Short mmCIF file of C-alpha atoms in Angstrom, two decimals:
data_model
loop_
_atom_site.label_atom_id
_atom_site.label_comp_id
_atom_site.label_asym_id
_atom_site.label_seq_id
_atom_site.Cartn_x
_atom_site.Cartn_y
_atom_site.Cartn_z
CA UNK A 69 33.53 186.76 -116.56
CA UNK A 70 33.04 186.21 -120.29
CA UNK A 71 32.79 182.42 -120.14
CA UNK A 72 29.43 180.69 -119.80
CA UNK A 73 29.37 177.01 -118.98
CA UNK A 74 26.67 174.85 -120.49
CA UNK A 75 25.06 174.41 -117.05
CA UNK A 76 25.01 178.17 -116.41
CA UNK A 77 23.58 178.87 -119.83
CA UNK A 78 20.84 176.27 -119.37
CA UNK A 79 20.02 177.75 -115.95
CA UNK A 80 19.52 181.26 -117.34
CA UNK A 81 17.40 180.02 -120.25
CA UNK A 82 15.46 177.72 -117.89
CA UNK A 83 14.47 180.65 -115.66
CA UNK A 84 13.25 182.57 -118.73
CA UNK A 85 11.25 179.56 -119.93
CA UNK A 86 9.73 179.05 -116.47
CA UNK A 87 8.71 182.72 -116.40
CA UNK A 88 7.02 182.32 -119.79
CA UNK A 89 5.08 179.28 -118.54
CA UNK A 90 3.95 181.15 -115.41
CA UNK A 91 2.59 183.97 -117.59
CA UNK A 92 0.40 181.65 -119.69
CA UNK A 93 -2.48 181.31 -117.14
CA UNK A 94 -3.12 185.06 -117.40
CA UNK A 95 -4.26 184.64 -120.99
CA UNK A 96 -6.26 181.42 -120.60
CA UNK A 97 -9.11 180.01 -118.51
CA UNK A 98 -8.25 177.34 -115.96
CA UNK A 99 -8.85 173.94 -117.62
CA UNK A 100 -9.79 172.18 -114.39
CA UNK A 101 -10.21 173.22 -110.73
CA UNK A 102 -7.70 170.58 -109.67
CA UNK A 103 -4.78 172.17 -111.54
CA UNK A 104 -2.71 174.95 -109.97
CA UNK A 105 -3.60 177.99 -112.04
CA UNK A 106 -2.07 181.16 -110.61
CA UNK A 107 -3.06 184.44 -112.19
CA UNK A 108 -2.59 188.13 -111.58
CA UNK A 109 -5.66 189.60 -109.89
CA UNK A 110 -6.92 192.93 -111.14
CA UNK A 111 -7.56 195.69 -108.63
CA UNK A 112 -10.73 197.69 -108.16
CA UNK A 113 -9.67 200.38 -110.66
CA UNK A 114 -9.08 197.78 -113.39
CA UNK A 115 -11.67 195.11 -112.74
CA UNK A 116 -14.48 197.18 -111.32
CA UNK A 117 -16.27 196.35 -108.10
CA UNK A 118 -17.51 198.01 -104.93
CA UNK A 119 -16.14 200.52 -102.47
CA UNK A 120 -17.52 200.62 -98.92
CA UNK A 121 -16.70 203.10 -96.17
CA UNK A 122 -17.66 201.77 -92.74
CA UNK A 123 -17.86 203.67 -89.46
CA UNK A 124 -17.63 202.19 -85.98
CA UNK A 125 -20.51 202.95 -83.61
CA UNK A 126 -18.85 204.74 -80.69
CA UNK A 127 -22.08 204.90 -78.72
CA UNK A 128 -22.35 201.12 -78.80
CA UNK A 129 -18.78 200.90 -77.52
CA UNK A 130 -19.72 203.19 -74.66
CA UNK A 131 -22.86 201.15 -73.93
CA UNK A 132 -20.91 197.87 -73.77
CA UNK A 133 -18.26 199.37 -71.52
CA UNK A 134 -20.88 200.89 -69.24
CA UNK A 135 -22.60 197.50 -68.94
CA UNK A 136 -19.31 195.94 -67.90
CA UNK A 137 -18.71 198.72 -65.38
CA UNK A 138 -22.22 198.22 -63.98
CA UNK A 139 -21.46 194.54 -63.34
CA UNK A 140 -18.11 195.48 -61.79
CA UNK A 141 -19.75 198.14 -59.65
CA UNK A 142 -22.32 195.69 -58.26
CA UNK A 143 -19.52 193.28 -57.40
CA UNK A 144 -17.38 195.99 -55.81
CA UNK A 145 -20.28 197.24 -53.66
CA UNK A 146 -21.19 193.74 -52.50
CA UNK A 147 -17.58 193.04 -51.52
CA UNK A 148 -17.65 196.17 -49.34
CA UNK A 149 -21.00 195.24 -47.82
CA UNK A 150 -22.69 198.24 -49.42
CA UNK A 151 -26.20 198.18 -50.85
CA UNK A 152 -27.47 199.76 -54.07
CA UNK A 153 -30.61 200.26 -56.12
CA UNK A 154 -31.82 201.64 -59.46
CA UNK A 155 -28.77 201.18 -61.66
CA UNK A 156 -29.09 203.19 -64.88
CA UNK A 157 -26.84 203.84 -67.86
CA UNK A 158 -26.93 206.55 -70.53
CA UNK A 159 -24.61 205.72 -73.47
CA UNK A 160 -25.34 209.05 -75.17
CA UNK A 161 -23.92 210.91 -72.15
CA UNK A 162 -21.39 208.13 -71.38
CA UNK A 163 -22.69 207.81 -67.80
CA UNK A 164 -23.73 205.08 -65.39
CA UNK A 165 -25.47 205.95 -62.11
CA UNK A 166 -27.14 204.35 -59.09
CA UNK A 167 -28.61 205.19 -55.70
CA UNK A 168 -26.89 203.95 -52.53
CA UNK A 169 -29.03 201.89 -50.16
CA UNK A 170 -28.53 204.41 -47.39
CA UNK A 171 -27.41 208.06 -47.86
CA UNK A 172 -24.87 207.54 -45.10
CA UNK A 173 -23.09 204.98 -47.31
CA UNK A 174 -22.70 207.40 -50.23
CA UNK A 175 -19.06 208.33 -49.52
CA UNK A 176 -18.02 204.70 -49.05
CA UNK A 177 -19.87 203.67 -52.23
CA UNK A 178 -18.21 206.47 -54.18
CA UNK A 179 -14.75 205.36 -53.00
CA UNK A 180 -15.53 201.74 -53.88
CA UNK A 181 -16.52 202.74 -57.42
CA UNK A 182 -13.49 205.03 -57.86
CA UNK A 183 -11.16 202.19 -56.81
CA UNK A 184 -12.39 199.86 -59.56
CA UNK A 185 -9.75 198.82 -62.15
CA UNK A 186 -9.59 201.05 -65.22
CA UNK A 187 -8.78 199.71 -68.68
CA UNK A 188 -6.81 202.88 -69.55
CA UNK A 189 -5.51 205.77 -67.51
CA UNK A 190 -8.27 208.18 -66.42
CA UNK A 191 -10.91 206.02 -68.07
CA UNK A 192 -13.71 207.33 -65.87
CA UNK A 193 -14.49 209.76 -63.11
CA UNK A 194 -16.94 209.44 -60.23
CA UNK A 195 -19.11 212.28 -58.95
CA UNK A 196 -22.50 213.22 -57.50
CA UNK A 197 -25.68 213.51 -59.53
CA UNK A 198 -29.22 214.63 -58.95
CA UNK A 199 -31.30 213.25 -56.07
CA UNK A 200 -28.28 211.74 -54.32
CA UNK A 201 -27.24 209.51 -57.24
CA UNK A 202 -23.61 208.47 -57.70
CA UNK A 203 -22.54 209.00 -61.30
CA UNK A 204 -19.67 207.36 -63.19
CA UNK A 205 -18.69 209.19 -66.41
CA UNK A 206 -16.51 207.73 -69.14
CA UNK A 207 -13.80 210.05 -70.44
CA UNK A 208 -13.85 211.20 -74.06
CA UNK A 209 -10.18 210.26 -74.53
CA UNK A 210 -10.86 206.77 -73.17
CA UNK A 211 -13.68 206.24 -75.68
CA UNK A 212 -11.43 207.50 -78.50
CA UNK A 213 -8.71 205.05 -77.47
CA UNK A 214 -11.22 202.20 -77.30
CA UNK A 215 -12.46 203.18 -80.78
CA UNK A 216 -8.93 203.04 -82.20
CA UNK A 217 -8.35 199.64 -80.63
CA UNK A 218 -11.76 198.43 -81.83
CA UNK A 219 -11.01 199.48 -85.42
CA UNK A 220 -7.75 197.52 -85.35
CA UNK A 221 -9.61 194.46 -84.08
CA UNK A 222 -12.48 194.99 -86.53
CA UNK A 223 -10.18 195.09 -89.56
CA UNK A 224 -8.98 191.55 -88.86
CA UNK A 225 -12.54 190.31 -88.20
CA UNK A 226 -13.81 191.98 -91.39
CA UNK A 227 -10.98 190.36 -93.34
CA UNK A 228 -11.85 186.91 -91.99
CA UNK A 229 -15.53 187.37 -92.79
CA UNK A 230 -14.88 188.54 -96.35
CA UNK A 231 -12.37 185.74 -96.96
CA UNK A 232 -14.96 183.24 -95.74
CA UNK A 233 -17.54 184.67 -98.18
CA UNK A 234 -15.37 183.78 -101.20
CA UNK A 235 -14.46 187.34 -102.27
CA UNK A 236 -11.06 187.43 -103.98
CA UNK A 237 -8.31 189.76 -102.81
CA UNK A 238 -10.25 192.47 -100.93
CA UNK A 239 -8.43 195.62 -99.85
CA UNK A 240 -9.20 196.58 -96.22
CA UNK A 241 -7.59 199.66 -94.69
CA UNK A 242 -8.10 202.06 -91.78
CA UNK A 243 -9.23 205.63 -92.35
CA UNK A 244 -9.04 207.93 -89.36
CA UNK A 245 -9.82 206.76 -85.84
CA UNK A 246 -13.17 205.06 -86.42
CA UNK A 247 -13.51 204.26 -90.14
CA UNK A 248 -12.63 201.30 -92.34
CA UNK A 249 -12.37 201.29 -96.15
CA UNK A 250 -13.28 198.03 -97.93
CA UNK A 251 -12.60 197.60 -101.66
CA UNK A 252 -14.08 194.51 -103.32
CA UNK A 253 -12.79 193.92 -106.87
CA UNK A 254 -15.24 192.10 -109.12
CA UNK A 255 -18.24 192.49 -106.77
CA UNK A 256 -20.72 194.96 -108.23
CA UNK A 257 -23.62 194.00 -105.90
CA UNK A 258 -22.18 193.85 -102.37
CA UNK A 259 -25.45 193.33 -100.47
CA UNK A 260 -24.35 190.00 -98.99
CA UNK A 261 -21.02 191.51 -97.93
CA UNK A 262 -22.86 194.46 -96.37
CA UNK A 263 -25.04 192.03 -94.42
CA UNK A 264 -21.95 190.17 -93.21
CA UNK A 265 -20.20 193.35 -92.12
CA UNK A 266 -23.30 195.09 -90.76
CA UNK A 267 -23.97 192.26 -88.31
CA UNK A 268 -22.01 192.44 -85.09
CA UNK A 269 -22.48 188.67 -84.54
CA UNK A 270 -22.11 189.04 -80.77
CA UNK A 271 -23.49 185.79 -79.41
CA UNK A 272 -24.24 185.19 -75.74
CA UNK A 273 -25.97 182.43 -73.82
CA UNK A 274 -28.24 183.69 -71.04
CA UNK A 275 -31.01 182.36 -68.82
CA UNK A 276 -34.54 183.69 -68.98
CA UNK A 277 -35.68 185.55 -65.87
CA UNK A 278 -37.76 183.16 -63.69
CA UNK A 279 -41.39 183.95 -63.07
CA UNK A 280 -41.37 187.03 -65.30
CA UNK A 281 -44.59 188.07 -66.99
CA UNK A 282 -46.01 191.13 -68.62
CA UNK A 283 -44.41 193.82 -70.71
CA UNK A 284 -41.97 195.10 -68.08
CA UNK A 285 -38.64 193.38 -67.53
CA UNK A 286 -37.77 192.49 -63.92
CA UNK A 287 -34.64 193.96 -62.32
CA UNK A 288 -31.43 192.55 -63.83
CA UNK A 289 -33.18 191.54 -67.06
CA UNK A 290 -34.26 193.06 -70.37
CA UNK A 291 -36.94 192.31 -72.92
CA UNK A 292 -35.49 190.98 -76.17
CA UNK A 293 -37.39 190.00 -79.34
CA UNK A 294 -37.73 186.31 -80.15
CA UNK A 295 -37.17 185.88 -83.91
CA UNK A 296 -39.15 182.62 -84.07
CA UNK A 297 -42.33 183.73 -82.27
CA UNK A 298 -42.20 187.50 -82.74
CA UNK A 299 -42.79 188.02 -79.00
CA UNK A 300 -40.44 189.48 -76.42
CA UNK A 301 -38.72 187.41 -73.75
CA UNK A 302 -37.27 188.59 -70.40
CA UNK A 303 -33.58 187.69 -70.69
CA UNK A 304 -31.22 188.14 -67.76
CA UNK A 305 -28.42 190.68 -68.21
CA UNK A 306 -25.84 188.29 -66.79
CA UNK A 307 -24.01 186.35 -69.52
CA UNK A 308 -23.58 182.71 -68.58
CA UNK A 309 -21.42 181.79 -71.59
CA UNK A 310 -19.85 184.21 -74.05
CA UNK A 311 -19.73 183.60 -77.78
CA UNK A 312 -16.07 184.59 -77.71
CA UNK A 313 -15.39 181.10 -76.32
CA UNK A 314 -16.53 179.47 -79.58
CA UNK A 315 -13.80 177.63 -81.46
CA UNK A 316 -15.71 176.51 -84.54
CA UNK A 317 -19.05 176.82 -86.30
CA UNK A 318 -20.47 175.34 -89.48
CA UNK A 319 -23.65 174.96 -91.53
CA UNK A 320 -25.18 171.48 -91.18
CA UNK A 321 -28.45 169.63 -91.87
CA UNK A 322 -30.49 169.02 -88.73
CA UNK A 323 -30.99 165.26 -88.43
CA UNK A 324 -34.44 165.61 -86.83
CA UNK A 325 -36.10 168.27 -89.00
CA UNK A 326 -34.02 167.97 -92.16
CA UNK A 327 -33.62 171.77 -92.31
CA UNK A 328 -30.45 173.82 -92.19
CA UNK A 329 -28.85 174.55 -88.81
CA UNK A 330 -25.59 175.91 -87.41
CA UNK A 331 -23.41 173.69 -85.24
CA UNK A 332 -20.89 175.17 -82.81
CA UNK A 333 -18.27 174.04 -80.33
CA UNK A 334 -16.58 175.72 -77.35
CA UNK A 335 -13.04 175.87 -76.10
CA UNK A 336 -12.17 174.33 -72.71
CA UNK A 337 -13.30 177.35 -70.65
CA UNK A 338 -16.52 177.77 -72.61
CA UNK A 339 -17.34 174.06 -72.44
CA UNK A 340 -16.87 174.07 -68.67
CA UNK A 341 -19.08 177.16 -68.22
CA UNK A 342 -21.72 175.69 -70.55
CA UNK A 343 -21.73 172.41 -68.63
CA UNK A 344 -21.93 174.13 -65.23
CA UNK A 345 -24.82 176.35 -66.34
CA UNK A 346 -26.89 173.55 -67.86
CA UNK A 347 -26.19 171.28 -64.89
CA UNK A 348 -27.40 173.87 -62.36
CA UNK A 349 -30.46 175.01 -64.33
CA UNK A 350 -32.22 171.89 -65.58
CA UNK A 351 -35.82 172.74 -66.43
CA UNK A 352 -35.16 176.43 -67.15
CA UNK A 353 -35.12 178.10 -70.53
CA UNK A 354 -31.68 178.95 -71.91
CA UNK A 355 -31.63 181.74 -74.51
CA UNK A 356 -29.18 181.91 -77.41
CA UNK A 357 -28.89 185.67 -78.05
CA UNK A 358 -27.38 187.06 -81.25
CA UNK A 359 -27.08 190.84 -81.48
CA UNK A 360 -29.81 191.37 -78.85
CA UNK A 361 -32.23 189.00 -80.58
CA UNK A 362 -33.22 185.61 -79.20
CA UNK A 363 -32.60 182.96 -81.85
CA UNK A 364 -33.64 180.07 -79.65
CA UNK A 365 -34.73 179.64 -76.03
CA UNK A 366 -34.96 175.87 -75.44
CA UNK A 367 -35.64 174.26 -72.07
CA UNK A 368 -32.58 172.60 -70.53
CA UNK A 369 -33.56 168.93 -70.38
CA UNK A 370 -30.23 167.45 -69.25
CA UNK A 371 -26.74 168.81 -68.57
CA UNK A 372 -24.75 169.40 -71.78
CA UNK A 373 -21.14 168.50 -71.05
CA UNK A 374 -19.75 167.76 -74.53
CA UNK A 375 -18.92 171.40 -75.25
CA UNK A 376 -20.91 171.66 -78.47
CA UNK A 377 -24.43 172.42 -79.61
CA UNK A 378 -26.64 173.34 -82.52
CA UNK A 379 -28.74 176.36 -83.47
CA UNK A 380 -31.92 175.64 -85.42
CA UNK A 381 -34.37 178.05 -86.97
CA UNK A 382 -35.64 179.25 -90.31
CA UNK A 383 -32.23 179.01 -91.95
CA UNK A 384 -31.50 178.67 -95.64
CA UNK A 385 -28.22 177.21 -96.88
CA UNK A 386 -26.88 180.73 -97.49
CA UNK A 387 -28.02 182.22 -94.17
CA UNK A 388 -26.67 179.24 -92.20
CA UNK A 389 -23.33 179.51 -94.00
CA UNK A 390 -23.15 183.28 -93.40
CA UNK A 391 -23.92 182.91 -89.70
CA UNK A 392 -21.26 180.20 -89.39
CA UNK A 393 -18.75 182.48 -91.15
CA UNK A 394 -19.53 185.32 -88.72
CA UNK A 395 -19.26 183.08 -85.66
CA UNK A 396 -15.93 181.64 -86.83
CA UNK A 397 -14.56 185.11 -87.59
CA UNK A 398 -15.61 186.39 -84.17
CA UNK A 399 -17.86 189.18 -83.01
CA UNK A 400 -17.17 192.76 -83.92
CA UNK A 401 -16.39 194.90 -80.87
CA UNK A 402 -19.09 197.35 -82.05
CA UNK A 403 -21.50 197.62 -84.99
CA UNK A 404 -20.22 198.94 -88.32
CA UNK A 405 -22.47 201.12 -90.47
CA UNK A 406 -22.02 201.83 -94.19
CA UNK A 407 -21.73 205.60 -94.61
CA UNK A 408 -20.53 205.60 -98.22
CA UNK A 409 -20.87 203.13 -101.07
CA UNK A 410 -19.64 203.38 -104.63
CA UNK A 411 -19.79 200.92 -107.52
CA UNK A 412 -17.21 200.90 -110.32
CA UNK A 413 -18.59 199.27 -113.44
CA UNK A 414 -16.57 196.70 -115.40
CA UNK A 415 -16.69 198.95 -118.47
CA UNK A 416 -14.63 201.60 -116.64
CA UNK A 417 -12.19 198.89 -115.58
CA UNK A 418 -11.92 197.67 -119.20
CA UNK A 419 -11.17 201.22 -120.38
CA UNK A 420 -8.47 201.52 -117.72
CA UNK A 421 -6.91 198.22 -118.78
CA UNK A 422 -6.98 199.26 -122.43
CA UNK A 423 -5.39 202.63 -121.71
CA UNK A 424 -2.75 201.07 -119.45
CA UNK A 425 -1.91 198.35 -121.98
CA UNK A 426 -1.57 200.92 -124.79
CA UNK A 427 0.73 203.11 -122.70
CA UNK A 428 2.79 200.07 -121.73
CA UNK A 429 3.10 198.92 -125.35
CA UNK A 430 3.95 202.37 -126.71
CA UNK A 431 6.53 202.94 -124.00
CA UNK A 432 8.10 199.54 -124.64
CA UNK A 433 8.31 200.13 -128.40
CA UNK A 434 9.88 203.57 -127.96
CA UNK A 435 12.52 202.23 -125.59
CA UNK A 436 13.30 199.32 -127.93
CA UNK A 437 13.58 201.66 -130.94
CA UNK A 438 16.00 203.87 -129.01
CA UNK A 439 18.23 200.96 -128.01
CA UNK A 440 18.30 199.48 -131.53
CA UNK A 441 19.08 202.87 -133.09
CA UNK A 442 21.89 203.88 -130.74
CA UNK A 443 23.56 200.54 -129.94
CA UNK A 444 22.95 198.32 -132.97
CA UNK A 445 23.29 194.60 -132.32
CA UNK A 446 23.99 195.05 -128.63
CA UNK A 447 20.87 197.22 -128.48
CA UNK A 448 18.85 194.35 -129.99
CA UNK A 449 20.21 192.03 -127.30
CA UNK A 450 19.16 194.62 -124.69
CA UNK A 451 15.67 194.59 -126.23
CA UNK A 452 15.49 190.79 -125.91
CA UNK A 453 16.47 191.16 -122.24
CA UNK A 454 13.83 193.88 -121.87
CA UNK A 455 11.06 191.63 -123.16
CA UNK A 456 12.29 188.83 -120.89
CA UNK A 457 12.23 191.33 -118.02
CA UNK A 458 8.53 192.09 -118.64
CA UNK A 459 7.74 188.36 -118.82
CA UNK A 460 9.57 187.65 -115.56
CA UNK A 461 7.81 190.50 -113.75
CA UNK A 462 4.43 189.15 -114.82
CA UNK A 463 5.55 185.65 -113.83
CA UNK A 464 6.45 186.73 -110.30
CA UNK A 465 3.18 188.64 -109.93
CA UNK A 466 1.32 185.54 -111.14
CA UNK A 467 3.23 183.23 -108.81
CA UNK A 468 2.21 185.24 -105.75
CA UNK A 469 -1.24 186.03 -107.19
CA UNK A 470 -0.59 189.72 -106.66
CA UNK A 471 -3.15 192.44 -107.35
CA UNK A 472 -2.41 194.72 -110.30
CA UNK A 473 -3.75 198.28 -110.15
CA UNK A 474 -3.26 201.35 -112.32
CA UNK A 475 -0.34 202.52 -110.13
CA UNK A 476 1.06 199.01 -110.53
CA UNK A 477 0.88 199.31 -114.31
CA UNK A 478 2.66 202.66 -114.02
CA UNK A 479 5.34 200.86 -112.01
CA UNK A 480 5.73 198.28 -114.78
CA UNK A 481 6.22 201.00 -117.38
CA UNK A 482 8.69 202.88 -115.19
CA UNK A 483 10.64 199.67 -114.56
CA UNK A 484 10.96 198.99 -118.28
CA UNK A 485 12.18 202.52 -118.82
CA UNK A 486 14.80 202.18 -116.09
CA UNK A 487 15.77 198.61 -117.03
CA UNK A 488 17.71 199.73 -120.11
CA UNK A 489 19.81 202.10 -117.98
CA UNK A 490 21.97 199.15 -116.96
CA UNK A 491 22.48 198.11 -120.61
CA UNK A 492 23.33 201.71 -121.50
CA UNK A 493 25.97 201.79 -118.76
CA UNK A 494 27.50 198.55 -120.05
CA UNK A 495 27.49 199.62 -123.70
CA UNK A 496 28.92 203.06 -122.94
CA UNK A 497 31.65 201.51 -120.82
CA UNK A 498 32.52 199.12 -123.67
CA UNK A 499 32.70 202.09 -126.06
CA UNK A 500 35.12 203.87 -123.75
CA UNK A 501 37.37 200.82 -123.55
CA UNK A 502 37.39 200.50 -127.35
CA UNK A 503 38.44 204.17 -127.66
CA UNK A 504 41.30 203.44 -125.29
CA UNK A 505 42.57 200.87 -127.76
CA UNK A 506 41.53 197.62 -126.15
CA UNK A 507 40.70 194.57 -128.21
CA UNK A 508 37.08 193.49 -128.67
CA UNK A 509 37.24 190.74 -126.05
CA UNK A 510 39.15 192.89 -123.56
CA UNK A 511 36.74 195.80 -124.04
CA UNK A 512 33.74 193.53 -123.32
CA UNK A 513 35.48 192.00 -120.30
CA UNK A 514 36.49 195.31 -118.69
CA UNK A 515 33.24 197.04 -119.67
CA UNK A 516 31.13 194.43 -117.88
CA UNK A 517 33.40 194.35 -114.81
CA UNK A 518 33.40 198.11 -114.27
CA UNK A 519 29.71 198.63 -114.97
CA UNK A 520 28.51 195.75 -112.77
CA UNK A 521 29.43 197.42 -109.48
CA UNK A 522 27.64 200.64 -110.41
CA UNK A 523 24.54 198.75 -111.56
CA UNK A 524 24.32 196.67 -108.40
CA UNK A 525 24.83 199.65 -106.08
CA UNK A 526 22.21 201.84 -107.75
CA UNK A 527 19.62 199.06 -107.88
CA UNK A 528 20.29 198.02 -104.27
CA UNK A 529 19.51 201.51 -102.94
CA UNK A 530 16.40 201.74 -105.12
CA UNK A 531 15.33 198.27 -103.93
CA UNK A 532 15.60 199.23 -100.25
CA UNK A 533 13.72 202.49 -100.82
CA UNK A 534 10.81 200.75 -102.53
CA UNK A 535 10.69 197.98 -99.92
CA UNK A 536 10.18 200.66 -97.27
CA UNK A 537 7.56 202.28 -99.49
CA UNK A 538 5.73 198.95 -99.70
CA UNK A 539 5.97 198.25 -95.96
CA UNK A 540 4.77 201.66 -94.78
CA UNK A 541 2.54 202.61 -97.72
CA UNK A 542 -1.08 201.70 -98.31
CA UNK A 543 -3.33 200.99 -101.27
CA UNK A 544 -2.06 202.43 -104.59
CA UNK A 545 1.35 203.25 -103.10
CA UNK A 546 1.88 199.59 -102.23
CA UNK A 547 0.87 198.48 -105.73
CA UNK A 548 3.38 200.86 -107.28
CA UNK A 549 6.17 199.87 -104.89
CA UNK A 550 5.50 196.15 -105.41
CA UNK A 551 5.96 196.22 -109.18
CA UNK A 552 9.08 198.40 -108.90
CA UNK A 553 10.60 196.08 -106.29
CA UNK A 554 9.97 192.98 -108.40
CA UNK A 555 11.22 194.84 -111.48
CA UNK A 556 14.54 195.69 -109.84
CA UNK A 557 15.24 192.00 -109.14
CA UNK A 558 14.27 190.88 -112.66
CA UNK A 559 16.26 193.76 -114.18
CA UNK A 560 19.45 192.62 -112.45
CA UNK A 561 18.87 189.07 -113.73
CA UNK A 562 18.15 189.98 -117.34
CA UNK A 563 20.89 192.61 -117.56
CA UNK A 564 23.77 190.88 -115.78
CA UNK A 565 22.98 187.34 -116.92
CA UNK A 566 20.70 187.16 -119.97
CA UNK A 567 22.02 190.08 -122.03
CA UNK A 568 25.60 189.09 -121.19
CA UNK A 569 24.82 185.53 -122.26
CA UNK A 570 23.56 186.74 -125.66
CA UNK A 571 26.61 188.94 -126.20
CA UNK A 572 29.06 186.24 -125.13
CA UNK A 573 27.46 183.57 -127.35
CA UNK A 574 27.51 185.96 -130.31
CA UNK A 575 31.18 186.70 -129.76
CA UNK A 576 32.06 183.01 -129.34
CA UNK A 577 30.35 182.13 -132.64
CA UNK A 578 31.60 185.05 -134.79
CA UNK A 579 34.93 186.14 -133.22
CA UNK A 580 34.63 189.70 -134.65
CA UNK A 581 37.59 192.05 -134.79
CA UNK A 582 35.33 195.02 -134.00
CA UNK A 583 32.29 195.35 -131.77
CA UNK A 584 28.97 196.72 -133.15
CA UNK A 585 28.49 199.27 -130.43
#
């Protein structure tokens, strides 16, 4: 227990030196982009940045689901040989209704609609409306469940979009059933991020209604604005190819015009649907619709079977890149609107850093003064281990490029305060053994052996508790738990290995008859 081989000693000192090297990038600028330069990222409360609170549009969710149910209802009625007319939907009231072809078919049509598959239990009910209409009504609980599922899906899509924009270490969390909190450290003007998140990026490929003219859309179609001409085009409701089948998208230079464009490619199912549609509709216009706006409506000249294509328009490099990012990340299940926005200036973050650093320094100095005053030389060795503990904690945070927040700084200070507890246990145990009449070497040997078990047990339970706090916590709680968890591991290393190494080397060099404790 009290013998350190040269290899073991070099290993302990090597870990401390490596930790010191990993801390260096936090105090310097990266010399070249090609070098690995891992640093601790500062959170929103330290660095400043933007806070966005987004809300999911439930009415849009209801509208999309009603559109799907309308398509399913048409199919179900046709399979039963039943006619229909005048399909209507009202997202505000969560209803879809239609008139049967013949009043005598009303009961059969109602049963056919009621038998349609439901995404969740009791998703909709079917009843009678005014003037003989059959009405399907979405349940409030079903919409709430779809909103919860949509928020879960939206969080991942928002994360992919923000990561693609170059923002560093955003914090994205759920709030309630239909809200998402986005914290963007270092971004004081989040207009581009708001544009990325405020765009649903739901892309569809649909045919234009044949022979349509005037300002009224024919049945089964709707008038959508054309962004290039400013006019409206009659676009069929039926989606030939869905943007969800896209596998990749990127900003490119159009070889013909020399302007920016967005290239895209489909998966196997999308490529097959795209090829079948273009093969069967040569000579017709094929609209590329993004968020209910027609980006392009070219005429199909020949079948497109390669499974890829290109979107041209009045793109800049930034707008083409942003659209490619949104297409790669996927479409949001429903639009997100910004209902709250706050900006935290860098001056406030600097004040927070200054206050946190002062508290950390003062706390460290007080702990070191206490150890030196009460335990003499062994207290000085504990102080060396304490400084090494702080260095190793910062090294681990740098290695994983963790985000440091004010609660995280509080965790660092608390860890340093608790780290000396292990040294106090060891020193007090050594004192007890000296009072019992043991020799200096025997007192050190027994003191370390008996204190080690207690130290390991207490730190193991604290480690498990803070791991659970990190797993199930959010935001500031996670930052606090992370620093404590890392601190427990580094505390065990510096206390049981580094401080013991210093004490053992001192004893081997001086061979004292009494211990300075």
